[in-house]
PDB file of C-alpha atoms and ligand atoms in Angstrom:
ATOM      1  CA  UNK A   1     -26.438 114.280  71.380  1.00 42.00           C
ATOM      2  CA  UNK A   2     -28.025 115.466  74.577  1.00 49.00           C
ATOM      3  CA  UNK A   3     -26.320 113.080  76.983  1.00 56.00           C
ATOM      4  CA  UNK A   4     -29.678 112.991  78.704  1.00 82.00           C
ATOM      5  CA  UNK A   5     -31.900 110.690  76.692  1.00 95.00           C
ATOM      6  CA  UNK A   6     -31.318 106.933  76.852  1.00 97.00           C
ATOM      7  CA  UNK A   7     -32.400 104.935  73.806  1.00 98.00           C
ATOM      8  CA  UNK A   8     -33.769 101.440  74.454  1.00 98.00           C
ATOM      9  CA  UNK A   9     -35.238  98.777  72.166  1.00 98.00           C
ATOM     10  CA  UNK A  10     -37.961  96.254  72.821  1.00 98.00           C
ATOM     11  CA  UNK A  11     -39.797  93.827  70.596  1.00 98.00           C
ATOM     12  CA  UNK A  12     -43.509  93.991  71.276  1.00 98.00           C
ATOM     13  CA  UNK A  13     -46.798  95.829  71.042  1.00 98.00           C
ATOM     14  CA  UNK A  14     -46.684  99.579  71.574  1.00 98.00           C
ATOM     15  CA  UNK A  15     -50.138  99.623  73.193  1.00 98.00           C
ATOM     16  CA  UNK A  16     -48.805  97.576  76.134  1.00 98.00           C
ATOM     17  CA  UNK A  17     -45.952  99.913  77.057  1.00 98.00           C
ATOM     18  CA  UNK A  18     -45.856 101.368  80.557  1.00 98.00           C
ATOM     19  CA  UNK A  19     -44.536 104.785  79.596  1.00 98.00           C
ATOM     20  CA  UNK A  20     -45.681 108.379  79.976  1.00 98.00           C
ATOM     21  CA  UNK A  21     -46.405 108.803  76.280  1.00 98.00           C
ATOM     22  CA  UNK A  22     -46.780 106.510  73.292  1.00 98.00           C
ATOM     23  CA  UNK A  23     -46.344 107.856  69.774  1.00 99.00           C
ATOM     24  CA  UNK A  24     -48.972 106.979  67.193  1.00 99.00           C
ATOM     25  CA  UNK A  25     -48.057 106.541  63.520  1.00 98.00           C
ATOM     26  CA  UNK A  26     -51.235 108.326  62.489  1.00 98.00           C
ATOM     27  CA  UNK A  27     -52.510 109.825  59.246  1.00 98.00           C
ATOM     28  CA  UNK A  28     -53.502 113.445  58.624  1.00 98.00           C
ATOM     29  CA  UNK A  29     -57.184 112.788  59.326  1.00 98.00           C
ATOM     30  CA  UNK A  30     -56.380 111.819  62.949  1.00 98.00           C
ATOM     31  CA  UNK A  31     -59.480 109.646  62.743  1.00 97.00           C
ATOM     32  CA  UNK A  32     -57.845 106.227  62.843  1.00 96.00           C
ATOM     33  CA  UNK A  33     -56.543 103.621  60.443  1.00 97.00           C
ATOM     34  CA  UNK A  34     -54.650 100.312  60.453  1.00 98.00           C
ATOM     35  CA  UNK A  35     -51.323  99.249  61.975  1.00 98.00           C
ATOM     36  CA  UNK A  36     -50.225 101.102  65.122  1.00 98.00           C
ATOM     37  CA  UNK A  37     -53.039 103.620  64.696  1.00 98.00           C
ATOM     38  CA  UNK A  38     -55.711 100.900  64.634  1.00 98.00           C
ATOM     39  CA  UNK A  39     -54.185  99.149  67.648  1.00 98.00           C
ATOM     40  CA  UNK A  40     -53.985 102.371  69.712  1.00 98.00           C
ATOM     41  CA  UNK A  41     -57.605 103.320  69.052  1.00 98.00           C
ATOM     42  CA  UNK A  42     -58.811  99.733  69.655  1.00 98.00           C
ATOM     43  CA  UNK A  43     -56.977  99.322  72.948  1.00 98.00           C
ATOM     44  CA  UNK A  44     -57.283 102.948  74.071  1.00 98.00           C
ATOM     45  CA  UNK A  45     -61.034 103.195  73.526  1.00 97.00           C
ATOM     46  CA  UNK A  46     -63.296 106.012  72.288  1.00 98.00           C
ATOM     47  CA  UNK A  47     -61.806 108.759  74.464  1.00 98.00           C
ATOM     48  CA  UNK A  48     -58.848 109.063  72.091  1.00 98.00           C
ATOM     49  CA  UNK A  49     -61.054 109.393  69.025  1.00 98.00           C
ATOM     50  CA  UNK A  50     -63.186 112.012  70.790  1.00 98.00           C
ATOM     51  CA  UNK A  51     -60.050 114.031  71.531  1.00 98.00           C
ATOM     52  CA  UNK A  52     -58.906 113.657  67.913  1.00 98.00           C
ATOM     53  CA  UNK A  53     -62.284 114.815  66.616  1.00 98.00           C
ATOM     54  CA  UNK A  54     -62.015 117.845  68.864  1.00 98.00           C
ATOM     55  CA  UNK A  55     -58.577 118.665  67.420  1.00 98.00           C
ATOM     56  CA  UNK A  56     -59.973 118.355  63.884  1.00 98.00           C
ATOM     57  CA  UNK A  57     -62.773 120.761  64.766  1.00 98.00           C
ATOM     58  CA  UNK A  58     -60.413 123.317  66.292  1.00 98.00           C
ATOM     59  CA  UNK A  59     -56.648 123.467  65.649  1.00 97.00           C
ATOM     60  CA  UNK A  60     -56.386 121.101  62.675  1.00 98.00           C
ATOM     61  CA  UNK A  61     -59.417 121.670  60.476  1.00 98.00           C
ATOM     62  CA  UNK A  62     -57.435 120.575  57.409  1.00 98.00           C
ATOM     63  CA  UNK A  63     -55.791 117.678  59.240  1.00 98.00           C
ATOM     64  CA  UNK A  64     -52.398 117.261  60.884  1.00 98.00           C
ATOM     65  CA  UNK A  65     -49.663 117.817  58.271  1.00 98.00           C
ATOM     66  CA  UNK A  66     -46.908 115.179  57.834  1.00 98.00           C
ATOM     67  CA  UNK A  67     -43.955 115.817  60.150  1.00 98.00           C
ATOM     68  CA  UNK A  68     -46.045 117.472  62.866  1.00 98.00           C
ATOM     69  CA  UNK A  69     -47.200 116.055  66.223  1.00 98.00           C
ATOM     70  CA  UNK A  70     -50.015 116.648  68.685  1.00 98.00           C
ATOM     71  CA  UNK A  71     -50.998 115.040  72.000  1.00 98.00           C
ATOM     72  CA  UNK A  72     -54.250 113.592  73.310  1.00 98.00           C
ATOM     73  CA  UNK A  73     -55.329 111.504  76.257  1.00 98.00           C
ATOM     74  CA  UNK A  74     -54.318 107.831  76.106  1.00 98.00           C
ATOM     75  CA  UNK A  75     -57.769 106.619  77.161  1.00 98.00           C
ATOM     76  CA  UNK A  76     -57.522 103.077  78.535  1.00 98.00           C
ATOM     77  CA  UNK A  77     -53.882 102.540  77.570  1.00 98.00           C
ATOM     78  CA  UNK A  78     -51.302 102.215  80.377  1.00 98.00           C
ATOM     79  CA  UNK A  79     -49.631 105.372  79.021  1.00 98.00           C
ATOM     80  CA  UNK A  80     -50.748 108.837  80.116  1.00 98.00           C
ATOM     81  CA  UNK A  81     -50.756 110.446  76.666  1.00 98.00           C
ATOM     82  CA  UNK A  82     -50.727 109.585  72.992  1.00 98.00           C
ATOM     83  CA  UNK A  83     -48.605 111.775  70.725  1.00 99.00           C
ATOM     84  CA  UNK A  84     -50.015 111.535  67.212  1.00 99.00           C
ATOM     85  CA  UNK A  85     -47.589 112.179  64.384  1.00 99.00           C
ATOM     86  CA  UNK A  86     -47.964 111.721  60.645  1.00 98.00           C
ATOM     87  CA  UNK A  87     -45.068 110.087  58.839  1.00 98.00           C
ATOM     88  CA  UNK A  88     -44.410 110.613  55.135  1.00 98.00           C
ATOM     89  CA  UNK A  89     -45.362 107.926  52.629  1.00 98.00           C
ATOM     90  CA  UNK A  90     -42.076 106.509  51.276  1.00 98.00           C
ATOM     91  CA  UNK A  91     -41.083 107.643  47.802  1.00 98.00           C
ATOM     92  CA  UNK A  92     -38.127 106.313  45.783  1.00 96.00           C
ATOM     93  CA  UNK A  93     -38.283 109.437  43.582  1.00 98.00           C
ATOM     94  CA  UNK A  94     -38.402 112.145  46.241  1.00 98.00           C
ATOM     95  CA  UNK A  95     -36.321 112.307  49.429  1.00 98.00           C
ATOM     96  CA  UNK A  96     -38.774 112.795  52.297  1.00 98.00           C
ATOM     97  CA  UNK A  97     -36.250 112.022  55.068  1.00 98.00           C
ATOM     98  CA  UNK A  98     -36.607 115.498  56.588  1.00 98.00           C
ATOM     99  CA  UNK A  99     -40.291 114.889  57.170  1.00 98.00           C
ATOM    100  CA  UNK A 100     -39.593 111.556  58.838  1.00 99.00           C
ATOM    101  CA  UNK A 101     -36.925 113.168  61.060  1.00 99.00           C
ATOM    102  CA  UNK A 102     -39.402 115.937  61.866  1.00 99.00           C
ATOM    103  CA  UNK A 103     -41.864 113.351  63.244  1.00 99.00           C
ATOM    104  CA  UNK A 104     -39.283 112.340  65.871  1.00 99.00           C
ATOM    105  CA  UNK A 105     -38.213 115.929  66.642  1.00 98.00           C
ATOM    106  CA  UNK A 106     -41.766 117.233  66.940  1.00 98.00           C
ATOM    107  CA  UNK A 107     -42.898 114.257  69.015  1.00 99.00           C
ATOM    108  CA  UNK A 108     -40.030 114.898  71.451  1.00 98.00           C
ATOM    109  CA  UNK A 109     -40.953 118.590  71.600  1.00 98.00           C
ATOM    110  CA  UNK A 110     -44.536 117.640  72.496  1.00 98.00           C
ATOM    111  CA  UNK A 111     -43.212 115.080  75.007  1.00 98.00           C
ATOM    112  CA  UNK A 112     -41.271 117.889  76.702  1.00 98.00           C
ATOM    113  CA  UNK A 113     -44.445 119.990  76.873  1.00 98.00           C
ATOM    114  CA  UNK A 114     -46.150 117.016  78.561  1.00 98.00           C
ATOM    115  CA  UNK A 115     -43.149 116.620  80.891  1.00 98.00           C
ATOM    116  CA  UNK A 116     -42.955 112.985  79.811  1.00 98.00           C
ATOM    117  CA  UNK A 117     -39.905 111.146  81.133  1.00 98.00           C
ATOM    118  CA  UNK A 118     -40.494 107.995  79.081  1.00 98.00           C
ATOM    119  CA  UNK A 119     -41.708 107.844  75.477  1.00 98.00           C
ATOM    120  CA  UNK A 120     -42.365 104.815  73.262  1.00 98.00           C
ATOM    121  CA  UNK A 121     -42.027 105.193  69.481  1.00 99.00           C
ATOM    122  CA  UNK A 122     -43.001 102.734  66.761  1.00 99.00           C
ATOM    123  CA  UNK A 123     -40.916 102.591  63.571  1.00 99.00           C
ATOM    124  CA  UNK A 124     -42.865 105.421  61.938  1.00 99.00           C
ATOM    125  CA  UNK A 125     -43.680 105.042  58.209  1.00 98.00           C
ATOM    126  CA  UNK A 126     -42.260 101.488  57.946  1.00 98.00           C
ATOM    127  CA  UNK A 127     -45.629  99.720  57.656  1.00 98.00           C
ATOM    128  CA  UNK A 128     -48.451 100.928  55.456  1.00 98.00           C
ATOM    129  CA  UNK A 129     -46.259 103.890  54.362  1.00 98.00           C
ATOM    130  CA  UNK A 130     -43.575 101.409  53.104  1.00 98.00           C
ATOM    131  CA  UNK A 131     -40.348 103.111  54.290  1.00 98.00           C
ATOM    132  CA  UNK A 132     -37.401 100.635  54.155  1.00 98.00           C
ATOM    133  CA  UNK A 133     -36.621  99.545  57.729  1.00 98.00           C
ATOM    134  CA  UNK A 134     -32.839 100.122  57.758  1.00 98.00           C
ATOM    135  CA  UNK A 135     -33.098 103.649  56.413  1.00 98.00           C
ATOM    136  CA  UNK A 136     -35.989 104.454  58.752  1.00 98.00           C
ATOM    137  CA  UNK A 137     -33.990 103.119  61.718  1.00 98.00           C
ATOM    138  CA  UNK A 138     -31.023 105.365  60.829  1.00 98.00           C
ATOM    139  CA  UNK A 139     -33.248 108.423  60.618  1.00 98.00           C
ATOM    140  CA  UNK A 140     -35.078 107.539  63.854  1.00 98.00           C
ATOM    141  CA  UNK A 141     -31.959 106.905  65.923  1.00 98.00           C
ATOM    142  CA  UNK A 142     -29.825 109.778  64.614  1.00 98.00           C
ATOM    143  CA  UNK A 143     -32.690 112.231  65.044  1.00 98.00           C
ATOM    144  CA  UNK A 144     -33.392 111.166  68.622  1.00 98.00           C
ATOM    145  CA  UNK A 145     -29.684 111.408  69.445  1.00 97.00           C
ATOM    146  CA  UNK A 146     -29.480 114.881  67.896  1.00 97.00           C
ATOM    147  CA  UNK A 147     -32.600 116.318  69.533  1.00 98.00           C
ATOM    148  CA  UNK A 148     -32.180 117.966  72.932  1.00 96.00           C
ATOM    149  CA  UNK A 149     -35.046 117.065  75.268  1.00 97.00           C
ATOM    150  CA  UNK A 150     -35.870 116.357  78.879  1.00 97.00           C
ATOM    151  CA  UNK A 151     -37.055 112.832  78.020  1.00 98.00           C
ATOM    152  CA  UNK A 152     -35.052 110.265  79.972  1.00 98.00           C
ATOM    153  CA  UNK A 153     -35.910 107.173  77.944  1.00 98.00           C
ATOM    154  CA  UNK A 154     -36.889 106.845  74.316  1.00 98.00           C
ATOM    155  CA  UNK A 155     -38.053 103.290  73.764  1.00 98.00           C
ATOM    156  CA  UNK A 156     -38.355 102.020  70.213  1.00 98.00           C
ATOM    157  CA  UNK A 157     -41.004  99.316  70.139  1.00 98.00           C
ATOM    158  CA  UNK A 158     -40.476  97.000  67.195  1.00 98.00           C
ATOM    159  CA  UNK A 159     -43.284  94.692  66.246  1.00 98.00           C
ATOM    160  CA  UNK A 160     -41.264  91.763  64.901  1.00 97.00           C
ATOM    161  CA  UNK A 161     -37.844  90.182  65.375  1.00 98.00           C
ATOM    162  CA  UNK A 162     -36.602  91.399  61.995  1.00 98.00           C
ATOM    163  CA  UNK A 163     -37.306  95.053  62.765  1.00 98.00           C
ATOM    164  CA  UNK A 164     -35.771  94.622  66.229  1.00 98.00           C
ATOM    165  CA  UNK A 165     -32.553  93.241  64.698  1.00 98.00           C
ATOM    166  CA  UNK A 166     -32.324  96.115  62.227  1.00 98.00           C
ATOM    167  CA  UNK A 167     -32.678  98.705  65.011  1.00 98.00           C
ATOM    168  CA  UNK A 168     -30.172  96.825  67.162  1.00 98.00           C
ATOM    169  CA  UNK A 169     -27.591  96.863  64.355  1.00 98.00           C
ATOM    170  CA  UNK A 170     -28.136 100.557  63.620  1.00 98.00           C
ATOM    171  CA  UNK A 171     -27.924 101.475  67.305  1.00 96.00           C
TER     172      UNK A 171
HETATM  173  N1  LIG B 201     -46.909  97.900  68.080  1.00 80.26           N
HETATM  174  C1  LIG B 201     -45.698  98.223  67.581  1.00 80.26           C
HETATM  175  N2  LIG B 201     -45.438  98.286  66.255  1.00 80.26           N
HETATM  176  C2  LIG B 201     -46.457  97.993  65.416  1.00 80.26           C
HETATM  177  C3  LIG B 201     -47.752  97.641  65.868  1.00 80.26           C
HETATM  178  C4  LIG B 201     -47.958  97.599  67.274  1.00 80.26           C
HETATM  179  N3  LIG B 201     -49.140  97.283  67.795  1.00 80.26           N
HETATM  180  N4  LIG B 201     -48.542  97.428  64.774  1.00 80.26           N
HETATM  181  C5  LIG B 201     -47.768  97.621  63.682  1.00 80.26           C
HETATM  182  N5  LIG B 201     -46.505  97.944  64.064  1.00 80.26           N
HETATM  183  P1  LIG B 201     -47.891 101.396  60.491  1.00 80.26           P
HETATM  184  P2  LIG B 201     -47.058 103.781  58.969  1.00 80.26           P
HETATM  185  C6  LIG B 201     -45.329  98.281  63.220  1.00 80.26           C
HETATM  186  O1  LIG B 201     -48.484 100.809  59.267  1.00 80.26           O
HETATM  187  O2  LIG B 201     -46.219 102.965  58.049  1.00 80.26           O
HETATM  188  C7  LIG B 201     -52.293 103.623  59.490  1.00 80.26           C
HETATM  189  O3  LIG B 201     -53.388 103.206  58.718  1.00 80.26           O
HETATM  190  C8  LIG B 201     -45.380  97.910  61.766  1.00 80.26           C
HETATM  191  O4  LIG B 201     -44.944  96.573  61.582  1.00 80.26           O
HETATM  192  O5  LIG B 201     -48.649 101.326  61.749  1.00 80.26           O
HETATM  193  O6  LIG B 201     -46.498 105.059  59.512  1.00 80.26           O
HETATM  194  C9  LIG B 201     -52.333 105.122  59.758  1.00 80.26           C
HETATM  195  O7  LIG B 201     -53.653 105.578  59.965  1.00 80.26           O
HETATM  196  C10 LIG B 201     -44.409  98.920  61.154  1.00 80.26           C
HETATM  197  O8  LIG B 201     -43.059  98.470  61.285  1.00 80.26           O
HETATM  198  O9  LIG B 201     -47.555 102.977  60.269  1.00 80.26           O
HETATM  199  C11 LIG B 201     -51.737 105.678  58.504  1.00 80.26           C
HETATM  200  O10 LIG B 201     -52.688 105.774  57.477  1.00 80.26           O
HETATM  201  C12 LIG B 201     -44.563 100.157  62.036  1.00 80.26           C
HETATM  202  O11 LIG B 201     -45.216  99.705  63.222  1.00 80.26           O
HETATM  203  C13 LIG B 201     -50.688 104.673  58.121  1.00 80.26           C
HETATM  204  O12 LIG B 201     -51.110 103.438  58.722  1.00 80.26           O
HETATM  205  C14 LIG B 201     -45.393 101.272  61.419  1.00 80.26           C
HETATM  206  O13 LIG B 201     -46.454 100.711  60.671  1.00 80.26           O
HETATM  207  C15 LIG B 201     -49.341 104.998  58.705  1.00 80.26           C
HETATM  208  O14 LIG B 201     -48.398 104.094  58.177  1.00 80.26           O
END
């Protein structure tokens, strides 16, 4: 626990958040997809995709590995930056919790590099990647509490009332 970072919850759309950085639940290609990723690229405009293409042509020729994070411009979004991270696909056979925790840790490390005071996270891996919400909420909240950073507010943005309630209970 850092004693520095405040965790808040809102129900809503992550693309509308007035924060320094929004975290994208991306895939390794960094070239877009559905869910949060689709919404961020749609609302943020082509500048974000251009920046992602540049990253693929330079630092991440094989794609961004799961558990890692990288920042780009936020284009037309109210946020200043997008931090792209790749969650693990849920598996009942293999415990991939460390990779999911790493998404939060690495995103906060990148947020510190950006000197972001406020960061909005979606519930990474709980959509198309099928991670059960309660377990994902535990990992998200405990990891943020355990990660020292200069971020003042971590805002979890939950898309529906059910996800909001789960996060509220875990918090
Ligand atoms: N704002 C906040 N939360 C949202 C929004 C939104 N606009 N849209 C969906 N959610 P997902 P993943 C919730 O699927 O599971 C993409 O194709 C959603 O209800 O966005 O990590 C990528 O390219 C769920 O609870 O991310 C990858 O291929 C949570 O956000 C893959 O999906 C995450 O759902 C990543 O899958």
